[in-house]
mmCIF file of C-alpha atoms in Angstrom:
data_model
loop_
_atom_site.group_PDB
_atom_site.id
_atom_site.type_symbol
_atom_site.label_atom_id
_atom_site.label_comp_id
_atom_site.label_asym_id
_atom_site.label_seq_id
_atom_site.Cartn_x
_atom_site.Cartn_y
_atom_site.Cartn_z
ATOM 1 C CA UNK K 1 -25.017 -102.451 71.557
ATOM 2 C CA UNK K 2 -22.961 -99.143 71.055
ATOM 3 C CA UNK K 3 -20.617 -100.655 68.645
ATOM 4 C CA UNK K 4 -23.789 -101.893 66.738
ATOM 5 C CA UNK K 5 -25.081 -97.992 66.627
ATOM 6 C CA UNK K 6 -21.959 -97.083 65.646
ATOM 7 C CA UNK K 7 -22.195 -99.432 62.716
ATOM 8 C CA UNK K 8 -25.237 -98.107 61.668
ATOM 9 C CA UNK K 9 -24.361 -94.476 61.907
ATOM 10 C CA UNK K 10 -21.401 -94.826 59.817
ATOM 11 C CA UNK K 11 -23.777 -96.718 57.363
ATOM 12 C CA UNK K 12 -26.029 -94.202 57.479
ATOM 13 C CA UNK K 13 -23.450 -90.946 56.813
ATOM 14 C CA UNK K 14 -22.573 -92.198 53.514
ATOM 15 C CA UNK K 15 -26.247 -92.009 52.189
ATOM 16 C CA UNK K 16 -26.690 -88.670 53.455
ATOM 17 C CA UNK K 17 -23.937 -87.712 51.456
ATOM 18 C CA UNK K 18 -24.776 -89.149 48.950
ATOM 19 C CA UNK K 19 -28.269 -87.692 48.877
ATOM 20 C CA UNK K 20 -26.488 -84.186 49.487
ATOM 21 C CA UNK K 21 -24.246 -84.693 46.582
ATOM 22 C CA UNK K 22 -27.282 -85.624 44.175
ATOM 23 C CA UNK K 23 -28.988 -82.497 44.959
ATOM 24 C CA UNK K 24 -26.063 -80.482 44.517
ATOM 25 C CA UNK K 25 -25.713 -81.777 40.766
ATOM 26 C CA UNK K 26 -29.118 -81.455 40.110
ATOM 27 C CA UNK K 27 -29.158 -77.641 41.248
ATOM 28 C CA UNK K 28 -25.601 -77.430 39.463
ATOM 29 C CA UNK K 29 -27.248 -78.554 36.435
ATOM 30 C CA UNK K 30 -30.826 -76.934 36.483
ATOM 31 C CA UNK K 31 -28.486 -73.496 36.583
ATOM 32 C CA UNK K 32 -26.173 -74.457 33.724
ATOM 33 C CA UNK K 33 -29.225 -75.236 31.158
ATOM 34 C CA UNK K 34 -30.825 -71.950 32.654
ATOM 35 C CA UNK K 35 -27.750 -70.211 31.495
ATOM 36 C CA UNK K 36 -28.078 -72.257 28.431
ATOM 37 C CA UNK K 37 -31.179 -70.888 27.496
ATOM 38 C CA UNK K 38 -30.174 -67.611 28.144
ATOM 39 C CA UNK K 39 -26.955 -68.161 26.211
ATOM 40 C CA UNK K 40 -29.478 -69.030 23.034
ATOM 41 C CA UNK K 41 -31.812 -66.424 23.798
ATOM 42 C CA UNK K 42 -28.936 -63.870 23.566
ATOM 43 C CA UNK K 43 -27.728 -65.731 20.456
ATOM 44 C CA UNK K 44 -30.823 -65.538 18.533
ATOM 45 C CA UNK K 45 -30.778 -61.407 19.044
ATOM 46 C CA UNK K 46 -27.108 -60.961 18.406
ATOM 47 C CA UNK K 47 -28.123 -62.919 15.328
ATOM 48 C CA UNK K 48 -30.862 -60.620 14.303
ATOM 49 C CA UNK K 49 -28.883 -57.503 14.693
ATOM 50 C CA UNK K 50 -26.045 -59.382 12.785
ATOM 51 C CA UNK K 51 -28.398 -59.208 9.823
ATOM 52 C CA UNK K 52 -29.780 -55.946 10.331
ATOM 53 C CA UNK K 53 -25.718 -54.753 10.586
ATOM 54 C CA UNK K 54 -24.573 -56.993 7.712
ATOM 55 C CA UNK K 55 -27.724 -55.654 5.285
ATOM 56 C CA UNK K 56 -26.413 -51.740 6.628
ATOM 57 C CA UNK K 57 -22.711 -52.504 5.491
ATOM 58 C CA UNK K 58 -23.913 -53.846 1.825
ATOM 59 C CA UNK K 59 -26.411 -51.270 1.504
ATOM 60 C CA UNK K 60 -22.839 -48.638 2.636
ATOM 61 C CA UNK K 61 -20.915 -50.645 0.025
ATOM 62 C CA UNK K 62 -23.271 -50.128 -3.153
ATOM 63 C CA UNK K 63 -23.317 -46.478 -2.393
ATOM 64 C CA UNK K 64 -19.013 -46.826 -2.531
ATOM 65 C CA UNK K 65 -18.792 -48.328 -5.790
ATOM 66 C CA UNK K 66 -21.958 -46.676 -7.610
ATOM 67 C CA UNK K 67 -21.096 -42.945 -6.376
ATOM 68 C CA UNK K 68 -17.592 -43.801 -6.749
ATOM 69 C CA UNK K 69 -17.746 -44.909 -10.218
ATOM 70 C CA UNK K 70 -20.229 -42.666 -11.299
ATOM 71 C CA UNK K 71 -17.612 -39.999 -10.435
ATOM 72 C CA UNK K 72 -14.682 -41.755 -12.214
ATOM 73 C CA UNK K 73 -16.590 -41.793 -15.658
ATOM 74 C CA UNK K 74 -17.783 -38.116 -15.513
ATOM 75 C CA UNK K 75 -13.951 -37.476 -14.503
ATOM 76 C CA UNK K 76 -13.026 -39.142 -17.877
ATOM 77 C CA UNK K 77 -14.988 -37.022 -19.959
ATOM 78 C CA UNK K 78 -14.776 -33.837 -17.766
ATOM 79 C CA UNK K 79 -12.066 -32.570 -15.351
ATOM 80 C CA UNK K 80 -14.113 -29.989 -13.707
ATOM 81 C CA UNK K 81 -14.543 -30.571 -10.083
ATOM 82 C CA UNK K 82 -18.204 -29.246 -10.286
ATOM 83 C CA UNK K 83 -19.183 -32.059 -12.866
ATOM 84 C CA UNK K 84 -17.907 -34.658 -10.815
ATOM 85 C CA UNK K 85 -19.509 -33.613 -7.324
ATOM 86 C CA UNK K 86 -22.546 -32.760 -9.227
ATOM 87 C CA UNK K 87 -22.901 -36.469 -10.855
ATOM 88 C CA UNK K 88 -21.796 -38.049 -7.233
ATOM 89 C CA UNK K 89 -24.306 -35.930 -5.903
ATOM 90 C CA UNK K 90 -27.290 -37.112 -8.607
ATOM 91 C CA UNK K 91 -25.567 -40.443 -7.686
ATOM 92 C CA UNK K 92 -26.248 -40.009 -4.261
ATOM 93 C CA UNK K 93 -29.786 -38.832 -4.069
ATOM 94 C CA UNK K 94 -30.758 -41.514 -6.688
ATOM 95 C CA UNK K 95 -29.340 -44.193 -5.282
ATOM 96 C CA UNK K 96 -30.476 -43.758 -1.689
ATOM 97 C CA UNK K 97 -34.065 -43.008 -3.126
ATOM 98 C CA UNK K 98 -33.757 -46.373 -5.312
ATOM 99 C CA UNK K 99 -32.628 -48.018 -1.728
ATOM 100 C CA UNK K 100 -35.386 -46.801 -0.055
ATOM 101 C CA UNK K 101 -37.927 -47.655 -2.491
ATOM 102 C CA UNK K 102 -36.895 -50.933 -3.437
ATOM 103 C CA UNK K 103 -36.382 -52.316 0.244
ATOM 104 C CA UNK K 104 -40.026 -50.652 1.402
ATOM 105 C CA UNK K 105 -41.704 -52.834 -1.986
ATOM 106 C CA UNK K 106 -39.613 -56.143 -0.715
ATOM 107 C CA UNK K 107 -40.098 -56.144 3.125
ATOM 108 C CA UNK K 108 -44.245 -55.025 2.649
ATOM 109 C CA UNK K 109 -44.369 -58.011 0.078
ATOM 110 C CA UNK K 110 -42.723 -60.016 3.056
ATOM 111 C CA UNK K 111 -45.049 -58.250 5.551
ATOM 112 C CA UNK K 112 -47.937 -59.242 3.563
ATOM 113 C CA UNK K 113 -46.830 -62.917 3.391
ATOM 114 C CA UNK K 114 -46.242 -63.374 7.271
ATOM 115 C CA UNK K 115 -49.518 -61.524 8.496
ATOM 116 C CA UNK K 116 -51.679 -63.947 5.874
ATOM 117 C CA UNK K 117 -49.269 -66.988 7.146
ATOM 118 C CA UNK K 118 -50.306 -66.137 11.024
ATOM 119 C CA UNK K 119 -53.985 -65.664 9.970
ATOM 120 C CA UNK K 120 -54.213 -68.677 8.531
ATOM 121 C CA UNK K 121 -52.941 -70.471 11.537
ATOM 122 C CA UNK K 122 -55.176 -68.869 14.064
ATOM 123 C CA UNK K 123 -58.226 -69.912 11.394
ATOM 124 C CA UNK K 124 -56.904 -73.470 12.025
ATOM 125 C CA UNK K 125 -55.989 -73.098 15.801
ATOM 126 C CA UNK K 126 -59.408 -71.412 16.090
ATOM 127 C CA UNK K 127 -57.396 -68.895 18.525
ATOM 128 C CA UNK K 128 -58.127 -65.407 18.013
ATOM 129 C CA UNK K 129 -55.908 -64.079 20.399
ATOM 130 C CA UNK K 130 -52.940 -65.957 21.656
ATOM 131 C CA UNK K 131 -49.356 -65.370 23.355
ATOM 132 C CA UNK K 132 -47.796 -66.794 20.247
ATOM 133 C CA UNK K 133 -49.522 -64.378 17.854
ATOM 134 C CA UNK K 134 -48.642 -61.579 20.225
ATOM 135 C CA UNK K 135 -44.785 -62.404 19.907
ATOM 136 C CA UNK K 136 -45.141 -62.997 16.224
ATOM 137 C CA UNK K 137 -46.568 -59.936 15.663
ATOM 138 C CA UNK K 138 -43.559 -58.092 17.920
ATOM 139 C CA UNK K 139 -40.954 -59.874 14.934
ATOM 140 C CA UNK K 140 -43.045 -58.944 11.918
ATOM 141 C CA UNK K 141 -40.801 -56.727 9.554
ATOM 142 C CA UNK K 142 -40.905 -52.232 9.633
ATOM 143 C CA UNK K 143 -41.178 -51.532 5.795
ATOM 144 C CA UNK K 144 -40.068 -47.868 6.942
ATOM 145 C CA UNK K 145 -37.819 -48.801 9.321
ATOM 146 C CA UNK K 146 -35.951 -51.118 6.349
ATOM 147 C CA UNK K 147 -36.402 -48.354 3.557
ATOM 148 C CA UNK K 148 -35.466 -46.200 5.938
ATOM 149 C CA UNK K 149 -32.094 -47.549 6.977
ATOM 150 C CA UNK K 150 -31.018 -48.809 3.237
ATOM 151 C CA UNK K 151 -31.501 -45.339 2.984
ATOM 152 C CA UNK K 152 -29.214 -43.570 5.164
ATOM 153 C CA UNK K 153 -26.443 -46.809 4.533
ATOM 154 C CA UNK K 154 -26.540 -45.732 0.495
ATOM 155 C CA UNK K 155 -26.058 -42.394 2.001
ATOM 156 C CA UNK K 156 -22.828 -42.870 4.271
ATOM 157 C CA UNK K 157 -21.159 -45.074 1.521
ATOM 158 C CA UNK K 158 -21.977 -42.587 -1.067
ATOM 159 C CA UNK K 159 -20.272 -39.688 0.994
ATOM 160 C CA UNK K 160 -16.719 -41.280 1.021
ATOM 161 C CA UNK K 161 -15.759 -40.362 -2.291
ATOM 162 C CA UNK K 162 -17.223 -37.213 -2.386
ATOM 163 C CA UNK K 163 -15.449 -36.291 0.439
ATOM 164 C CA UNK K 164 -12.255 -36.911 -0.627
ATOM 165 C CA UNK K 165 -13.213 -35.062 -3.859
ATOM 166 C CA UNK K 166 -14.759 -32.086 -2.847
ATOM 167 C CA UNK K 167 -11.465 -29.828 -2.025
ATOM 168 C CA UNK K 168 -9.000 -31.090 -3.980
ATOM 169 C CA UNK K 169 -8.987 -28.861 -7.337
ATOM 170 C CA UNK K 170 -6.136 -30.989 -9.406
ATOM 171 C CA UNK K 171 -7.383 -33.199 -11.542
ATOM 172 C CA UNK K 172 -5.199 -36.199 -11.304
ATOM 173 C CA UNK K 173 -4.548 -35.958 -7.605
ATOM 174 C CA UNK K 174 -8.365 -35.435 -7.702
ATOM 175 C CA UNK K 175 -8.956 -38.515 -9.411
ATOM 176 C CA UNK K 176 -6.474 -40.499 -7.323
ATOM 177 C CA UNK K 177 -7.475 -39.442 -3.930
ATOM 178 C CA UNK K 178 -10.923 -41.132 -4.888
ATOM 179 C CA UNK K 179 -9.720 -44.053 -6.205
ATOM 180 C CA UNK K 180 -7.407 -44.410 -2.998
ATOM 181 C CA UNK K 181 -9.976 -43.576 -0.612
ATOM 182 C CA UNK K 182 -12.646 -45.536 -2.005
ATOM 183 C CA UNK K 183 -10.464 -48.386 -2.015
ATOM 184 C CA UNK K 184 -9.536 -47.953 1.670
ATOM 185 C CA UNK K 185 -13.612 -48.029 2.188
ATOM 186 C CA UNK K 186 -13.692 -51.089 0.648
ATOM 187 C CA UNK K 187 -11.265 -52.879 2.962
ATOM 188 C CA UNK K 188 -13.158 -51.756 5.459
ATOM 189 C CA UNK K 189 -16.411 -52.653 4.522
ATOM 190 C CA UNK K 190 -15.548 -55.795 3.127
ATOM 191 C CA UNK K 191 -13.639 -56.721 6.951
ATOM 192 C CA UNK K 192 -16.702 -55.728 8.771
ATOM 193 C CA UNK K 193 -19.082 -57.582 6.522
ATOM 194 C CA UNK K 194 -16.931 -60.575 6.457
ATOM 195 C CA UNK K 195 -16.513 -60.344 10.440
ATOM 196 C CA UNK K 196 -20.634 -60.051 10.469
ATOM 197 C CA UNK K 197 -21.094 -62.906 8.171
ATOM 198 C CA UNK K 198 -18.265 -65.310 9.880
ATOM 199 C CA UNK K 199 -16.748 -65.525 6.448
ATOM 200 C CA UNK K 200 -12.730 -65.363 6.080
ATOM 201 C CA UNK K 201 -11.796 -62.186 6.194
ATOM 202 C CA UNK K 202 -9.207 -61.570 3.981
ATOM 203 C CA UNK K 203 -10.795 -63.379 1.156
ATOM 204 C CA UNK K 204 -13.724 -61.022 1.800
ATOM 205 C CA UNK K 205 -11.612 -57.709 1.753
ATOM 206 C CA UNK K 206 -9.998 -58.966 -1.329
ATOM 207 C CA UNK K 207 -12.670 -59.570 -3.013
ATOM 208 C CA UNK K 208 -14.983 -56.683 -2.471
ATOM 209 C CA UNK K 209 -11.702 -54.591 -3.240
ATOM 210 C CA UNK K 210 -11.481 -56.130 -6.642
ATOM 211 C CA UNK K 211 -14.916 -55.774 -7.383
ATOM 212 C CA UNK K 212 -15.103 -51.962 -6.645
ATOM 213 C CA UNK K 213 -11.790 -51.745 -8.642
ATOM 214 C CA UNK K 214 -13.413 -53.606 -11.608
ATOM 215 C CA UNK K 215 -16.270 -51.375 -11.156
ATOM 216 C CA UNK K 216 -14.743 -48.013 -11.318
ATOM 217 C CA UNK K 217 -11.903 -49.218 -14.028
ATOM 218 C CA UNK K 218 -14.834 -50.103 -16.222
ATOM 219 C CA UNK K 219 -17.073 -47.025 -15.981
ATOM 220 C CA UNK K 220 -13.714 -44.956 -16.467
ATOM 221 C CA UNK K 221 -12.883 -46.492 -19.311
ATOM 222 C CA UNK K 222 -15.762 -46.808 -21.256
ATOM 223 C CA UNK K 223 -16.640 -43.969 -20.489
ATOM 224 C CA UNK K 224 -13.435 -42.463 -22.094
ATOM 225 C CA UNK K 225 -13.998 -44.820 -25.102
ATOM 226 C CA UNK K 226 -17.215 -43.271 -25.946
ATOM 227 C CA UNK K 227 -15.841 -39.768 -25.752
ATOM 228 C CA UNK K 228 -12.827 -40.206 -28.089
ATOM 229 C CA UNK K 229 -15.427 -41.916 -30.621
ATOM 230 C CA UNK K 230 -17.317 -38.965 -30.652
ATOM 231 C CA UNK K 231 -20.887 -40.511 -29.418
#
């Protein structure tokens, strides 16, 4: 009789186990796709502020070249340092203005579209008020915020070259310390777009370098060419 009980409890120790070890996994995997979700959560709003960063580091880089090559062609035609911090001054206000405007036009247009789009679902949902419109309404674009922040990237991108023009009074060193430092920029810029945009980043400083050099070469020298002809 005892060796009989003994039997069965020895039968019956593996199956708790074995019910103790299923549990286990199944807690051991409820909490790895919780962290899952969280992992995709936190994905989606690095991803969002990936854009936002990437859209700030363009918007810097178009105020580089444009400012940058603005002041290159006055310096072709005139060596005075006021004319050139003047036009990369114009440059600057212009540009961020232009920014400013053009982003506010293209996210309302966008705003527009998504507020009509979530309308016309509740009309078919026949839901006035739901959870789902709430969070939609929570990721519907700023036009200000956007115009806003094109704005002050123009701004910072635009500054670089008139920084490294505004105390230096010789002309050629002048005109190379703009060229140099605006190229520098453009490594940059292009590395930290490239590292936003998981793009290769050597290709990308390479060619946003080449770019802004193509820019400013051209504006220099056309300028010049219209000078010496007298137009």
């Amino acid at each position: 009789m005892a060796a009989s009980l003994d039997t069965q409890n020895k039968n019956e120790m593996p199956l708790k186990h074995v019910v103790i070890h299923m549990h286990g996994t199944s807690d051991a995997e409820a909490e790895k796709v919780t962290q899952g979700t969280e992992g995709n959560n936190n994905t989606t709003d690095y991803s969002q502020r990936a854009q936002w960063l990437r859209a700030a580091v363009l918007g810097a880089n178009d105020g580089l070249v444009s400012v940058a090559s603005l002041m290159m062609g006055v310096g072709a035609v005139n060596k005075d340092i006021g004319a050139m911090l003047l036009a990369g001054f114009a440059g600057l206000i212009a540009g961020a203005c232009s920014m400013a405007i053009g982003e506010f036009v293209s996210v309302y247009t966008q705003l527009d579209i998504e507020v009509a789009q979530i309308k016309r679902e509740r009309e078919l949902n026949n839901e006035l008020e739901t959870r789902e419109g709430g969070s939609e309404e929570e990721k519907l674009p700023n036009p200000f915020q956007a115009a806003i922040a094109s704005a002050v990237a123009f701004s910072v991108g635009a500054a670089v070259p008139l920084i490294a023009a505004v105390f230096i009074r010789e002309y050629k060193i002048r005109v190379g310390v703009v060229a140099a430092v605006s190229s520098l920029a453009l490594l940059v810029f292009g590395g930290v777009g490239a590292v936003l945009g998981k793009t290769p980043v050597r290709r990308s400083c390479i060619r946003v370098l080449i770019g802004g050099w193509l820019a400013m070469a051209i504006t220099f020298g056309l300028t010049k060419l219209i000078s010496l002809k007298g137009m």
